[in-house]
Structures are given as C-alpha cells and as structure tokens.
Short mmCIF file of C-alpha atoms and ligand atoms in Angstrom, two decimals:
data_model
loop_
_atom_site.label_atom_id
_atom_site.label_comp_id
_atom_site.label_asym_id
_atom_site.label_seq_id
_atom_site.Cartn_x
_atom_site.Cartn_y
_atom_site.Cartn_z
CA MET A 27 -240.81 72.06 140.04
CA VAL A 28 -239.23 71.66 136.60
CA ASN A 29 -237.47 74.81 135.35
CA ALA A 30 -239.30 76.16 132.30
CA TRP A 31 -236.02 76.60 130.45
CA THR A 32 -235.41 72.85 130.47
CA GLN A 33 -238.35 72.57 128.03
CA LEU A 34 -236.78 74.95 125.51
CA ARG A 35 -235.74 73.49 122.14
CA ILE A 36 -233.91 74.88 119.13
CA ASN A 37 -235.59 75.65 115.81
CA LYS A 38 -233.92 73.09 113.53
CA ASP A 39 -235.11 74.63 110.24
CA ARG A 40 -233.86 78.09 111.19
CA LEU A 41 -230.44 76.67 112.11
CA ILE A 42 -230.20 74.66 108.91
CA ARG A 43 -231.22 77.69 106.88
CA ARG A 44 -228.33 79.70 108.39
CA ILE A 45 -225.93 76.79 107.69
CA GLU A 46 -227.06 76.69 104.07
CA ASP A 47 -226.91 80.49 103.69
CA LEU A 48 -223.39 80.69 105.13
CA ALA A 49 -222.25 77.78 102.92
CA LYS A 50 -223.16 79.84 99.85
CA ILE A 51 -220.32 82.22 100.76
CA GLY A 52 -217.20 80.66 99.27
CA GLY A 53 -219.42 77.95 97.82
CA LEU A 54 -217.63 75.68 95.29
CA GLU A 55 -219.03 74.53 91.94
CA GLY A 56 -220.44 71.06 92.58
CA GLY A 57 -220.81 71.67 96.31
CA GLY A 58 -218.54 72.26 99.24
CA VAL A 59 -217.04 75.44 100.64
CA CYS A 60 -213.70 77.21 100.35
CA ARG A 61 -213.18 80.00 102.87
CA LEU A 62 -209.48 79.78 103.70
CA ALA A 63 -208.58 81.89 106.74
CA LEU A 64 -208.34 85.66 106.13
CA THR A 65 -209.29 85.50 102.45
CA GLN A 66 -212.02 87.67 100.92
CA GLU A 67 -214.37 84.68 101.21
CA ASP A 68 -213.55 84.45 104.92
CA LYS A 69 -214.28 88.18 105.23
CA LEU A 70 -217.69 87.81 103.58
CA GLY A 71 -218.49 84.87 105.84
CA ARG A 72 -217.43 86.88 108.87
CA ASP A 73 -219.55 89.84 107.76
CA GLN A 74 -222.61 87.60 107.46
CA VAL A 75 -222.19 86.10 110.94
CA VAL A 76 -221.58 89.53 112.46
CA THR A 77 -224.81 90.75 110.81
CA TRP A 78 -226.70 87.85 112.38
CA MET A 79 -225.08 88.54 115.76
CA LYS A 80 -226.20 92.18 115.61
CA GLU A 81 -229.72 91.20 114.51
CA LEU A 82 -229.86 89.05 117.66
CA GLY A 83 -228.90 92.03 119.79
CA LEU A 84 -225.51 90.62 120.76
CA SER A 85 -222.78 93.13 121.52
CA VAL A 86 -219.98 92.29 119.09
CA THR A 87 -216.25 92.67 119.73
CA VAL A 88 -213.33 91.99 117.36
CA ASP A 89 -209.98 91.38 118.98
CA LYS A 90 -206.43 91.99 117.77
CA ILE A 91 -206.16 88.60 116.04
CA GLY A 92 -209.61 88.92 114.49
CA ASN A 93 -211.58 86.68 116.86
CA VAL A 94 -215.24 87.81 116.91
CA VAL A 95 -217.34 87.43 120.08
CA GLY A 96 -221.07 88.26 120.34
CA THR A 97 -222.30 88.59 123.92
CA ARG A 98 -225.79 88.54 125.47
CA PRO A 99 -225.79 90.13 128.96
CA GLY A 100 -226.70 88.20 132.10
CA GLU A 101 -227.87 89.35 135.53
CA LEU A 102 -224.26 89.11 136.67
CA SER A 103 -221.38 90.69 134.82
CA GLY A 104 -218.06 88.78 134.81
CA PRO A 105 -216.93 85.77 132.75
CA ALA A 106 -219.42 84.56 130.16
CA VAL A 107 -220.52 81.04 129.45
CA MET A 108 -219.09 80.64 125.95
CA THR A 109 -219.79 78.55 122.92
CA GLY A 110 -218.39 78.83 119.43
CA SER A 111 -216.00 77.37 116.90
CA HIS A 112 -214.70 78.57 113.53
CA ILE A 113 -216.02 79.60 110.12
CA ASP A 114 -212.78 79.36 108.15
CA THR A 115 -212.61 76.16 106.11
CA VAL A 116 -210.05 74.02 104.30
CA ARG A 117 -209.84 74.37 100.51
CA THR A 118 -212.32 71.53 99.92
CA GLY A 119 -214.43 71.99 103.01
CA GLY A 120 -218.01 71.16 103.92
CA PRO A 121 -220.79 73.34 105.35
CA TYR A 122 -220.67 71.93 108.89
CA ASP A 123 -217.03 71.81 110.07
CA GLY A 124 -216.84 74.70 112.55
CA ASN A 125 -219.84 76.51 111.08
CA LEU A 126 -222.30 74.25 112.92
CA GLY A 127 -220.85 75.22 116.30
CA VAL A 128 -220.98 78.95 115.61
CA LEU A 129 -224.47 78.96 114.07
CA ALA A 130 -225.87 76.66 116.76
CA GLY A 131 -224.60 79.24 119.24
CA LEU A 132 -226.58 81.93 117.42
CA GLU A 133 -229.62 79.63 117.46
CA VAL A 134 -229.27 79.29 121.26
CA ALA A 135 -229.18 83.08 121.57
CA GLN A 136 -232.33 83.35 119.44
CA VAL A 137 -234.17 80.74 121.55
CA LEU A 138 -233.24 82.64 124.72
CA ASN A 139 -234.36 85.93 123.15
CA ASP A 140 -237.68 84.51 121.94
CA ALA A 141 -238.36 82.96 125.35
CA GLY A 142 -237.33 86.14 127.16
CA VAL A 143 -234.89 84.17 129.30
CA LYS A 144 -232.67 86.30 131.54
CA THR A 145 -229.58 84.23 132.28
CA LYS A 146 -227.50 84.55 135.43
CA HIS A 147 -224.20 84.70 133.53
CA PRO A 148 -223.52 86.50 130.26
CA PHE A 149 -223.67 84.25 127.18
CA SER A 150 -221.09 84.57 124.39
CA VAL A 151 -220.93 83.07 120.91
CA ALA A 152 -217.54 83.26 119.22
CA PHE A 153 -215.80 82.41 116.00
CA PHE A 154 -212.03 82.17 116.21
CA THR A 155 -209.54 83.18 113.55
CA ASN A 156 -207.77 80.50 111.50
CA GLU A 157 -208.86 77.37 113.34
CA GLU A 158 -207.91 75.21 110.37
CA GLY A 159 -204.26 76.19 110.17
CA SER A 160 -204.07 75.09 106.54
CA ARG A 161 -203.08 78.54 105.21
CA PHE A 162 -201.28 79.80 108.33
CA ALA A 163 -199.92 77.31 110.88
CA PRO A 164 -200.57 76.49 113.66
CA ASP A 165 -204.20 75.53 113.69
CA MET A 166 -206.40 76.96 116.45
CA MET A 167 -204.32 80.15 116.03
CA GLY A 168 -207.11 82.56 117.06
CA SER A 169 -208.12 80.69 120.20
CA LEU A 170 -204.44 80.19 121.17
CA VAL A 171 -203.92 83.97 121.07
CA HIS A 172 -207.33 84.62 122.72
CA GLN A 173 -206.28 82.46 125.67
CA GLY A 174 -202.75 83.88 125.90
CA VAL A 175 -201.05 80.63 124.84
CA LEU A 176 -199.61 82.04 121.59
CA ASP A 177 -198.02 85.49 121.53
CA LEU A 178 -200.03 88.00 119.48
CA ASP A 179 -197.03 89.46 117.60
CA GLU A 180 -195.72 85.99 116.78
CA ALA A 181 -199.11 85.11 115.32
CA LEU A 182 -199.40 88.37 113.37
CA LEU A 183 -195.97 87.90 111.79
CA THR A 184 -196.70 84.30 110.76
CA LYS A 185 -196.20 83.75 107.04
CA GLY A 186 -198.71 81.56 105.24
CA ILE A 187 -198.28 79.03 102.44
CA ASP A 188 -198.51 81.94 99.99
CA GLY A 189 -195.80 83.97 101.73
CA THR A 190 -198.05 86.72 103.08
CA THR A 191 -198.44 87.42 106.82
CA VAL A 192 -201.45 87.07 109.11
CA GLN A 193 -201.15 90.77 109.91
CA GLU A 194 -201.43 92.02 106.31
CA ASN A 195 -204.32 89.67 105.57
CA LEU A 196 -206.15 90.63 108.77
CA LYS A 197 -205.83 94.31 107.74
CA ASN A 198 -206.94 93.53 104.17
CA ILE A 199 -210.20 92.03 105.39
CA GLY A 200 -210.74 94.71 108.03
CA TYR A 201 -210.77 92.37 111.05
CA ASP A 202 -207.66 93.68 112.79
CA GLY A 203 -209.75 94.53 115.82
CA ALA A 204 -209.00 96.60 118.91
CA GLU A 205 -210.07 94.20 121.69
CA GLU A 206 -207.16 93.04 123.81
CA VAL A 207 -206.25 89.35 123.72
CA GLY A 208 -204.87 86.88 126.22
CA GLN A 209 -206.79 87.85 129.33
CA CYS A 210 -210.32 86.65 128.48
CA ARG A 211 -211.47 83.91 130.84
CA ALA A 212 -214.74 82.09 130.24
CA HIS A 213 -217.00 80.75 133.00
CA ALA A 214 -217.32 77.58 130.89
CA PHE A 215 -216.86 76.64 127.23
CA VAL A 216 -218.91 74.13 125.23
CA GLU A 217 -218.42 73.49 121.49
CA LEU A 218 -220.78 71.61 119.19
CA HIS A 219 -218.97 70.05 116.21
CA VAL A 220 -219.47 67.34 113.63
CA GLU A 221 -217.44 64.26 114.54
CA GLN A 222 -215.60 64.23 111.21
CA GLY A 223 -214.97 60.53 111.72
CA PRO A 224 -216.91 57.24 111.42
CA VAL A 225 -217.47 56.19 115.04
CA LEU A 226 -220.93 57.57 115.83
CA GLU A 227 -222.38 56.41 112.52
CA ILE A 228 -220.88 52.90 112.79
CA GLU A 229 -222.15 52.51 116.36
CA ASP A 230 -225.47 54.19 115.50
CA VAL A 231 -225.10 56.73 118.32
CA THR A 232 -226.48 60.28 118.04
CA ILE A 233 -224.35 62.27 120.48
CA GLY A 234 -220.65 62.10 121.27
CA ALA A 235 -219.71 63.34 124.76
CA VAL A 236 -216.15 64.29 123.92
CA ASP A 237 -213.72 63.50 126.73
CA GLY A 238 -210.62 64.95 125.13
CA VAL A 239 -208.59 65.74 122.02
CA GLN A 240 -205.64 63.69 120.76
CA GLY A 241 -202.10 65.09 120.48
CA ILE A 242 -201.12 66.75 117.19
CA SER A 243 -197.65 67.07 115.65
CA TRP A 244 -197.22 69.00 112.37
CA THR A 245 -193.76 69.24 110.75
CA GLU A 246 -192.70 70.95 107.53
CA LEU A 247 -189.70 69.38 105.75
CA THR A 248 -187.53 71.06 103.12
CA ILE A 249 -185.53 68.41 101.27
CA GLY A 250 -182.56 69.43 99.14
CA GLY A 251 -181.32 67.29 96.23
CA VAL A 252 -179.55 67.88 92.92
CA SER A 253 -181.54 68.51 89.75
CA ASN A 254 -180.35 66.38 86.92
CA HIS A 255 -181.39 64.94 83.58
CA ALA A 256 -184.00 62.18 83.95
CA GLY A 257 -182.55 60.29 80.98
CA THR A 258 -178.80 60.58 81.31
CA THR A 259 -178.29 60.35 85.08
CA PRO A 260 -177.63 56.77 86.30
CA MET A 261 -179.73 55.80 89.34
CA SER A 262 -176.56 55.44 91.43
CA MET A 263 -175.63 59.07 90.76
CA ARG A 264 -178.88 60.74 91.81
CA THR A 265 -179.62 62.96 94.79
CA ASP A 266 -183.34 62.82 94.29
CA ALA A 267 -185.49 65.03 96.56
CA GLY A 268 -188.64 63.61 95.02
CA TYR A 269 -187.66 60.05 95.90
CA ALA A 270 -186.82 61.15 99.47
CA ALA A 271 -190.26 62.73 99.84
CA ALA A 272 -191.88 59.54 98.63
CA ALA A 273 -189.77 57.43 101.01
CA ILE A 274 -190.86 59.62 103.92
CA THR A 275 -194.50 59.30 102.89
CA CYS A 276 -194.21 55.50 102.84
CA PHE A 277 -192.30 55.47 106.13
CA VAL A 278 -194.91 57.42 108.11
CA ARG A 279 -197.69 55.21 106.71
CA LYS A 280 -195.77 52.09 107.86
CA LEU A 281 -195.01 53.76 111.23
CA ALA A 282 -198.72 54.39 111.88
CA GLU A 283 -199.61 50.82 110.91
CA GLU A 284 -196.91 49.37 113.18
CA ILE A 285 -198.00 51.51 116.16
CA GLY A 286 -201.63 50.74 115.45
CA HIS A 287 -204.92 52.59 116.05
CA PRO A 288 -205.42 55.41 117.00
CA GLN A 289 -202.00 56.46 115.61
CA VAL A 290 -202.48 58.37 112.35
CA ALA A 291 -199.97 59.85 109.94
CA THR A 292 -200.63 62.06 106.93
CA VAL A 293 -198.50 63.67 104.26
CA GLY A 294 -200.96 66.30 103.09
CA MET A 295 -198.75 68.62 101.08
CA VAL A 296 -195.81 67.87 98.77
CA LYS A 297 -194.32 70.49 96.44
CA LEU A 298 -191.53 69.35 94.13
CA SER A 299 -189.31 71.63 92.10
CA PRO A 300 -188.73 72.19 89.35
CA ASN A 301 -191.71 69.80 89.06
CA LEU A 302 -191.04 68.76 85.46
CA VAL A 303 -191.37 65.39 83.80
CA ASN A 304 -187.73 65.09 82.75
CA VAL A 305 -185.85 66.66 85.68
CA VAL A 306 -184.76 64.83 88.84
CA PRO A 307 -186.24 67.11 91.58
CA ASN A 308 -183.71 69.16 93.51
CA LYS A 309 -186.22 70.31 96.13
CA ALA A 310 -189.25 69.00 97.96
CA VAL A 311 -191.28 70.86 100.58
CA MET A 312 -193.74 68.63 102.42
CA THR A 313 -195.77 68.36 105.61
CA VAL A 314 -196.12 65.45 108.03
CA ASP A 315 -199.12 65.30 110.42
CA LEU A 316 -198.76 62.72 113.26
CA ARG A 317 -201.45 62.26 115.94
CA HIS A 318 -202.14 59.98 118.91
CA THR A 319 -204.25 60.13 122.07
CA CYS A 320 -201.18 59.22 124.20
CA GLU A 321 -198.35 61.74 124.49
CA ASP A 322 -195.64 59.12 125.11
CA THR A 323 -196.65 57.20 122.00
CA LEU A 324 -196.71 60.39 119.95
CA LEU A 325 -193.24 61.29 121.25
CA SER A 326 -191.88 57.89 120.30
CA ALA A 327 -193.49 58.14 116.85
CA GLU A 328 -191.80 61.51 116.38
CA LYS A 329 -188.45 60.04 117.55
CA ARG A 330 -188.66 57.20 115.01
CA PHE A 331 -189.66 59.68 112.32
CA PHE A 332 -186.64 61.92 112.91
CA GLU A 333 -184.32 58.90 113.12
CA PHE A 334 -185.58 57.86 109.70
CA LEU A 335 -184.80 61.33 108.33
CA GLU A 336 -181.19 60.94 109.52
CA GLU A 337 -180.89 57.53 107.82
CA LEU A 338 -182.37 58.94 104.61
CA LYS A 339 -179.89 61.86 104.56
CA GLU A 340 -177.05 59.33 104.97
CA LYS A 341 -178.33 56.97 102.30
CA GLU A 342 -179.55 59.45 99.67
CA GLY A 343 -177.19 62.36 100.27
CA VAL A 344 -180.11 64.79 100.49
CA SER A 345 -180.30 67.65 103.00
CA ILE A 346 -183.42 67.82 105.18
CA GLU A 347 -184.42 70.87 107.20
CA HIS A 348 -187.45 70.56 109.48
CA ARG A 349 -189.70 73.15 111.10
CA SER A 350 -192.49 72.45 113.58
CA LEU A 351 -195.77 73.95 112.37
CA ALA A 352 -197.89 72.89 115.33
CA ARG A 353 -197.55 70.72 118.43
CA PHE A 354 -200.40 70.04 120.87
CA GLU A 355 -200.30 67.53 123.70
CA PRO A 356 -203.46 65.46 124.21
CA VAL A 357 -206.13 67.35 126.19
CA VAL A 358 -208.63 65.90 128.69
CA PHE A 359 -211.93 67.75 129.21
CA ALA A 360 -213.55 68.44 132.60
CA GLU A 361 -215.37 65.39 134.02
CA GLU A 362 -218.27 67.59 135.23
CA MET A 363 -218.80 68.94 131.71
CA ILE A 364 -218.59 65.53 130.03
CA GLN A 365 -221.18 64.28 132.51
CA ARG A 366 -223.43 67.26 131.72
CA VAL A 367 -223.32 66.38 128.02
CA GLU A 368 -224.12 62.73 128.82
CA ALA A 369 -226.91 63.66 131.23
CA GLN A 370 -228.56 66.18 128.89
CA ALA A 371 -228.36 63.80 125.94
CA LYS A 372 -230.07 61.08 128.00
CA THR A 373 -232.73 63.49 129.35
CA LEU A 374 -233.47 64.54 125.78
CA GLY A 375 -233.70 60.89 124.76
CA TYR A 376 -230.63 60.72 122.53
CA SER A 377 -228.12 57.86 122.53
CA VAL A 378 -224.72 59.06 123.69
CA LYS A 379 -221.20 57.74 124.07
CA ARG A 380 -217.93 59.12 125.40
CA MET A 381 -215.20 59.48 122.83
CA PRO A 382 -211.98 61.35 122.07
CA SER A 383 -211.67 63.83 119.23
CA GLY A 384 -209.33 62.93 116.37
CA ALA A 385 -209.43 66.51 115.11
CA GLY A 386 -208.14 69.62 116.84
CA HIS A 387 -210.72 72.14 118.04
CA ASP A 388 -210.84 75.58 119.65
CA ALA A 389 -212.41 74.01 122.75
CA GLN A 390 -209.13 72.26 123.61
CA ILE A 391 -207.47 75.65 124.05
CA PHE A 392 -210.04 76.64 126.69
CA ALA A 393 -209.79 73.37 128.62
CA PRO A 394 -206.87 74.43 130.87
CA SER A 395 -208.63 77.60 132.02
CA CYS A 396 -212.31 76.72 132.42
CA PRO A 397 -214.73 73.76 132.55
CA THR A 398 -214.89 72.66 128.91
CA SER A 399 -216.37 69.92 126.79
CA MET A 400 -217.58 69.22 123.29
CA ILE A 401 -220.65 67.68 121.74
CA PHE A 402 -220.27 65.61 118.58
CA VAL A 403 -222.92 64.68 116.05
CA PRO A 404 -222.42 62.04 113.35
CA SER A 405 -220.72 62.70 110.02
CA VAL A 406 -222.30 60.63 107.25
CA LYS A 407 -219.73 58.05 106.09
CA GLY A 408 -217.31 59.68 108.54
CA ILE A 409 -216.35 62.18 105.89
CA SER A 410 -215.01 65.70 106.49
CA HIS A 411 -212.45 68.07 104.95
CA ASN A 412 -214.26 66.95 101.81
CA ILE A 413 -217.05 68.59 99.84
CA GLU A 414 -219.23 65.52 100.52
CA GLU A 415 -219.34 66.35 104.25
CA PHE A 416 -222.92 65.84 105.50
CA THR A 417 -224.84 65.56 108.76
CA GLU A 418 -228.54 64.63 108.97
CA ALA A 419 -231.01 67.36 110.00
CA SER A 420 -232.24 65.21 112.90
CA ASP A 421 -228.67 64.95 114.22
CA ILE A 422 -228.16 68.69 113.87
CA GLU A 423 -231.34 69.17 115.90
CA ALA A 424 -230.13 66.71 118.53
CA GLY A 425 -226.75 68.39 118.83
CA GLY A 426 -228.35 71.84 118.99
CA ASN A 427 -230.73 70.79 121.77
CA VAL A 428 -227.97 69.17 123.83
CA LEU A 429 -225.86 72.32 123.38
CA LEU A 430 -228.81 74.51 124.44
CA GLN A 431 -229.44 72.52 127.62
CA VAL A 432 -225.78 72.10 128.61
CA LEU A 433 -225.26 75.85 128.18
CA LEU A 434 -228.42 76.63 130.19
CA ASP A 435 -227.18 74.29 132.92
CA LYS A 436 -224.20 76.65 133.34
CA LEU A 437 -225.96 79.90 132.42
CA MET A 438 -228.78 79.60 134.94
CA ASN A 439 -227.01 78.04 137.89
CA GLU A 440 -223.65 78.44 139.58
O1 HGY B 119 -206.44 69.69 111.76
C1 HGY B 119 -207.36 69.69 112.56
O2 HGY B 119 -207.50 68.80 113.36
C2 HGY B 119 -208.39 70.80 112.55
O3 HGY B 119 -209.24 70.61 111.44
N1 HGY B 119 -207.77 72.08 112.49
MN1 MN B 120 -213.37 72.19 112.86
MN1 MN B 121 -211.45 71.30 110.04
#
C-alpha cells in the first residue's frame, strides 16, 4: 500500500509568491536584493518570515545569536527533522540564494498542515544568522554557533567591515534572543538551495544531489607602504601598497589556473588609502578567497600564497599582516541522505546528478552531527551573488517537491 503522503506536492505559485514578497524587502532599484546581515533590511525580512511561521502555527524560537527556528510538533518529542537556510544576502544579491530554502521549508509546513499530516518527529524550519559572512566573517556564523562549533561570545564580539559588532547590531534589530545555543541536535538536516553555478544548466539536469561542500579559506591582508607623490617619486623609490595588492590579485589568479579546476581564487575586496589619483598608496586592505574540494590541494595553495607574500615583502619593501576570516575543510554529506535525494528525484520523474557544492552552506555545519544533504536546482546562466540571479518556476517546483518527499521520508519513518 502506497503511503498517502508520498502523493503530496508543494504549491509552486504560493512558494513563488512568498519568494517575490520577501524579495521586495531590501529590494534594489533595477532588481536584486540587499539585506546584509543584521541591518534594518535584514530585520524587516526576519519579521516577515516570523509572521509567516506564526501564521502556519509553528512555535518560534530566537536564540542568542539570532537564529530563528519554527517548529511543528510530531508524535514524538526529541530532535526535529530540520530544513532551512538563510535570508541575509550579499550587497547585490538575488531573491533565491538562501531564501528559497527557508521559504520552501514554510511551504512544506503548509502542505503538511493542509493535509492534516501528523509526523512522527517534530519538523523545524530555520533561518540562520549571517550565513553570507560578507559583513561579519566568518560565513555560516549563525549555524556554527547553533551547532557549538563557534563560541557565542567570540561571534558576538566580531567586528564587521563597518567596525560595529555582531552584538550591537543583533540588539539594534531586536533579535538577540534567549534560546541557548550549541546543544541543539537535529534528527536530520536537508537544505534546498540554488546551485549558484553552471553545472546543472549545462548538463540539462533538474536536481543536484549534493554530496559535499568544498573547502573554503578566507584571508584578510593589510599591506603597508609609503605614500608619496605620484609625479616626483621615481619608480625605484616607491613602496607601493597598491601595486602589491595588484600583484597579489594576479598571483592568486595564476595560482588557480596552474592548479586547475575546481581550484578557485577571488580577490573580492580591495580598499586603498588614501585612494587618490596622485598619491602612491600607503595602505591596502584586501581579501583573498581560496577554495578546493580537496583539503591537501587547498593547503598547498595556501602555502604557495603565503610564500608569495614573503617574496613580495622582500622585493617591494611593504609590510603585510594577514588575518584568517574563515577556514572550512571540505565536508562530505551522509551517503544515506544523498541516496534519498537521488531516489526521490527519480520517483518524482526529475533528472538528477550527484555534485559537490562550490558555495558554503549552513547544511555543512550540521553534517558532522546528523544525517545531512542538500538539494540543488539550476541557476540560469550559473549566476548568483548578482541581481540577475534567476531560477525557473518549474525547477523551484521540482526542488520543493524533492525537499518535501525527502523530509517526509525522515519525518514519517525512523
Ligand atoms: O561564500 C559562500 O560560499 C556563501 O555564499 N556564504
Ligand atoms: Mn546561500
Ligand atoms: Mn550566498
């Protein structure tokens, strides 16, 4: 006898409506979304999702780092089957990155409510604080604290790119919650997310059964030079922080090309001072993002990168201080969960392929403590962290249905 719940499907239009409504909060002229972590826009986005959670009858908790969890009771008490992601965005974000995973979780809750399904285990939908890490490093900050990997006080005292702390911003937006952190264990964790890369679209596949997340290494460099007159200072007499920053940018590009795919390297932020047309810069603050699926390769990339910094100091006479902003080893998801994603996608008639994630996600923080996997849906032209980010409605529906059935697999059984 087929279980009735295996016939349940999400309501695509309702999910897309919530995605569009949430994207209006922090919406940019000309499209895209800007809800940097712990800003007023983030607060308004949070308030909207909490309202939807309460309308769905979920009991809502806010923890001490501002993670928000909405829970639907099951027959059993104990660890919940969890889904979720983030609703903070980068400065030029799209409507799907993170938001899809949270709102698809709400859609699952609504389908279960409408069908009067009583699950064995409790079901939780969460959004985690500061997944992006672009204002306050590291990324996945909220889920790291939630899972006891990052110390709460250390996270609260973290200063952002604007010099203010997580703690003061959390208070400002009223999400400095009371729920304890660090001890919450999930029965299982599944996250739906847009791929943010080109693979599924190029291979014309609808569902990615994510088998892991690549390693991430973020470093901030502060380069010291000597400011001098751009016209009178001979090239041989310059200590040029701007040139050093440019040399580092070219070096990491060459390093990634020499190592080859999937090695990536990005200089995303460079601030020169005094940043004037006719002054040789005496300071550069920049970030370097290195990633690879293999830890040994990432370690050797980092080694070559730091060796280059030493050579550059020698050659250019600049000082270079470095600070790690984030460091994650590659993560492998649970085979049983990856197989569930594959099996449900096939049962639902969607094409599916196993693949690693190039981006970091909250799910990777849960992987060490409970059966975890992720479901990817295609990003049109592989674009994300860009206001042009787009995913077709049919793919959103596919991802939502696979999420619903993988979650029910865990919610109704063991
Ligand atoms: O950087 C990342 O991979 C994620 O978007 N935080
Ligand atoms: Mn994301
Ligand atoms: Mn992102």
